[in-house]
Amino acid sequence: MKSRICDLLGIQYPIFQGGMAWVSTAELAAAVSNAGGFGIIAAGGAPADYVREQIHKAKTLTNKPFGVNVMLLSPYVEEIMKVVCEEGLAAITTGAGNPAKYIPALKEAGVKIFPVVPSVALAKKMEKDGADGVIAEGTESGGHIGELTTMALTPQVVDAVSIPVLAAGGIADSRGVAAAFALGAEGVQIGTRFICSTECTVHENYKKAVENAKDRDAVVSGRGIGHPVRSLKNKLTKGFEKLEAEHCTVEQFEEYGAGGLRIAAVEGDVVNGSVMAGQIAGMVSNIKPCAEIIADLVGGLPAVLGHISEKLEG
Ligand code: TUI
């Protein structure tokens, strides 16, 4: 399992760990990088000092390359971009917006950039602006999502750009990895599977909720107000449903959900909090060390390829 992404970053496998706010801490990122993937610390909505501390912590836990995910709706984006440049990170990923204006400074500092793109148009723009690769993230993903599925978005992005494409959304085993490569991707980004890892520091209740989730439990709230977020069905998502049915304002919706992710991830209140997870949560039913998760993803590929050639070549 090799691609241009491995050479760009000096990593063994082109497997990015999703930058999940309140979930993707230094411990998780370091464990993924130590296992040959690319671990990513999520900046989420946290201040730049937190991000710097997390980077320093990860540097004590691994000597492999790792990155930071910058959520572009954060009020601290400018300072966080300065921190990632000063710390000489290998790469960042971005989400929830267009990072074009930060690309020149990142390039100057030697930090590679992989924006998450929900559309072909943004993928093309990112290539033109100097991105090193793009992450085609399908609506199967957890958290803040776009409209298109991984299956439809990935090959369209692959056809539109020459830089490497990673596929994300709905991938948690070797079948998903092989499918992503079949669509032309040269790497994958995996979030939900890594929530249920030994090294993930999220509250145990959050891990259990993902482990116990079934196929239709990861639902979307906020589509009606133009801010779709996927999380596990609970009292909070039922409240969102009610608010949307009553044609609430964006402000009312945001006020109801404020702080929900921290309540679930840190306090472990998975009834009233926001348990962001992707549709593939239904297939995640155990907790394993990151090294084992990655060994399974890679080690399972020959059997998947055997199945494909047996069924397709007769
Ligand atoms: O960013 C994510 N997923 C996230 S961010 C997040 S933090 C949060 N917490 C509470 C409420 C809202 C957010 C939780 N999950 N994924 C990457 C992603 N990026 N998904 C969609 C996009 C995206 C959307 C529009 C990327 C670019 C974009 O561009 C618009 C434009 O300006 O062209």
Coordinates of N, CA and C and ligand atoms in Angstrom, one line a residue, residues 19-22 44-45 69-73 94-99 115-119 121-122 125 135 137-138 141-147 189 227-230 254 257 259 261 274 276, ligand 1:
G19 N -9.2 14.4 11.7 CA -9.1 15.4 12.8 C -10.4 15.7 13.4
M20 N -10.7 15.0 14.5 CA -12.0 15.1 15.1 C -11.9 15.9 16.4
A21 N -12.6 17.1 16.4 CA -12.6 18.0 17.5 C -12.9 17.2 18.8
W22 N -12.1 17.5 19.9 CA -12.3 16.9 21.2 C -11.9 15.4 21.3
G44 N -10.0 21.9 16.3 CA -11.4 22.2 16.7 C -11.6 23.7 16.9
G45 N -12.3 24.0 18.0 CA -12.5 25.4 18.3 C -11.6 25.9 19.4
N69 N -5.4 19.3 12.2 CA -6.5 19.7 11.4 C -7.0 21.0 11.9
V70 N -7.1 22.0 11.0 CA -7.6 23.3 11.3 C -9.0 23.5 10.8
M71 N -9.9 23.7 11.8 CA -11.3 23.9 11.5 C -11.5 25.4 11.2
L72 N -11.8 25.7 10.0 CA -11.7 27.1 9.5 C -12.8 28.0 10.1
L73 N -13.8 27.4 10.8 CA -14.8 28.3 11.5 C -14.3 28.7 12.8
T94 N -7.5 20.8 6.4 CA -8.4 21.9 6.9 C -9.8 21.4 6.6
G95 N -10.8 21.9 7.4 CA -12.2 21.6 7.2 C -13.1 22.8 7.4
A96 N -14.3 22.6 6.9 CA -15.4 23.6 7.1 C -15.1 25.0 6.4
G97 N -14.4 24.9 5.3 CA -14.1 26.2 4.6 C -13.0 26.1 3.6
N98 N -12.7 27.3 3.1 CA -11.7 27.4 2.0 C -10.4 28.1 2.6
P99 N -9.3 27.3 2.6 CA -8.1 27.8 3.3 C -7.2 28.6 2.4
P115 N -6.6 20.2 2.0 CA -7.9 20.7 2.4 C -9.0 19.6 2.2
V116 N -9.9 19.5 3.1 CA -11.1 18.7 2.8 C -12.0 19.5 1.8
V117 N -12.4 18.7 0.8 CA -13.3 19.4 -0.2 C -14.6 18.6 -0.4
P118 N -15.7 19.3 -0.4 CA -17.0 18.6 -0.6 C -17.4 18.6 -2.0
S119 N -16.6 19.3 -2.9 CA -17.1 19.5 -4.3 C -15.9 19.5 -5.2
A121 N -15.5 21.7 -7.6 CA -15.1 23.1 -7.8 C -14.1 23.5 -6.8
L122 N -14.3 23.2 -5.5 CA -13.3 23.5 -4.5 C -12.0 22.8 -4.7
K125 N -10.0 24.5 -7.3 CA -9.5 25.8 -6.8 C -8.3 25.5 -5.9
I135 N -8.7 16.1 0.2 CA -9.4 15.0 0.8 C -10.9 15.1 0.4
E137 N -14.3 14.3 1.0 CA -15.0 13.7 2.1 C -16.5 13.6 1.8
G138 N -17.0 12.4 1.8 CA -18.4 12.1 1.5 C -19.3 12.4 2.7
S141 N -19.6 10.7 6.4 CA -18.7 11.1 7.5 C -19.5 11.6 8.7
G142 N -18.8 11.6 9.8 CA -19.4 12.2 11.0 C -19.0 13.7 11.0
G143 N -19.7 14.4 11.9 CA -19.5 15.8 12.1 C -20.1 16.7 11.0
H144 N -19.5 17.8 10.7 CA -19.9 18.7 9.7 C -19.7 18.1 8.3
I145 N -20.8 18.0 7.5 CA -20.7 17.2 6.2 C -21.2 18.0 5.0
G146 N -20.7 17.5 3.8 CA -21.2 18.0 2.6 C -22.4 17.1 2.1
E147 N -22.7 17.3 0.8 CA -23.9 16.7 0.2 C -23.6 15.3 -0.4
Q189 N -8.8 8.8 4.5 CA -8.8 9.4 5.8 C -9.9 8.7 6.6
H227 N -26.6 23.7 7.8 CA -25.5 23.4 8.6 C -25.6 21.9 9.0
P228 N -25.4 21.0 8.0 CA -25.6 19.6 8.4 C -24.5 19.0 9.2
V229 N -24.9 18.3 10.3 CA -23.9 17.7 11.2 C -24.4 16.3 11.4
R230 N -23.5 15.3 11.3 CA -23.9 13.9 11.5 C -23.4 13.4 12.9
E254 N -28.3 26.9 16.8 CA -26.9 26.9 17.3 C -26.8 27.0 18.8
G257 N -27.5 23.6 20.4 CA -26.4 22.6 20.2 C -25.0 23.0 20.8
G259 N -21.8 23.6 22.6 CA -21.0 22.9 23.6 C -21.3 21.4 23.6
L261 N -20.6 18.8 21.8 CA -19.5 17.9 21.5 C -18.6 17.7 22.7
S274 N -23.4 15.8 21.9 CA -23.3 15.5 20.5 C -22.2 14.4 20.2
M276 N -20.7 12.9 17.6 CA -20.4 12.9 16.2 C -19.7 11.6 15.8
Ligands
TUI1 O1 -14.9 19.9 9.1 C1 -15.4 18.8 9.1 N1 -16.0 18.2 10.0 C2 -16.3 18.7 11.2 S1 -15.8 20.3 11.8 C3 -16.6 20.0 13.2 S2 -16.5 21.2 14.5 C4 -18.1 21.7 14.5 N2 -18.7 21.5 15.7 C5 -19.9 21.9 15.8 C6 -20.6 22.4 14.7 C7 -20.0 22.6 13.5 C8 -18.7 22.2 13.4 C9 -17.2 18.8 13.3 N3 -17.0 18.1 12.1 N4 -15.2 18.0 7.9 C10 -14.6 18.6 6.8 C11 -15.6 19.3 6.0 N5 -15.3 20.4 5.3 N6 -16.8 18.9 5.7 C12 -17.4 19.8 4.9 C13 -16.4 20.7 4.6 C14 -16.4 21.9 3.8 C15 -17.5 22.6 3.6 C16 -17.4 23.8 2.8 C17 -15.1 22.3 3.2 C18 -15.1 23.4 2.4 C19 -16.2 24.1 2.2 O2 -16.0 25.2 1.4 C20 -17.0 26.2 1.3 C21 -16.4 27.2 0.4 O3 -16.1 28.3 1.0 O4 -16.1 26.9 -0.8

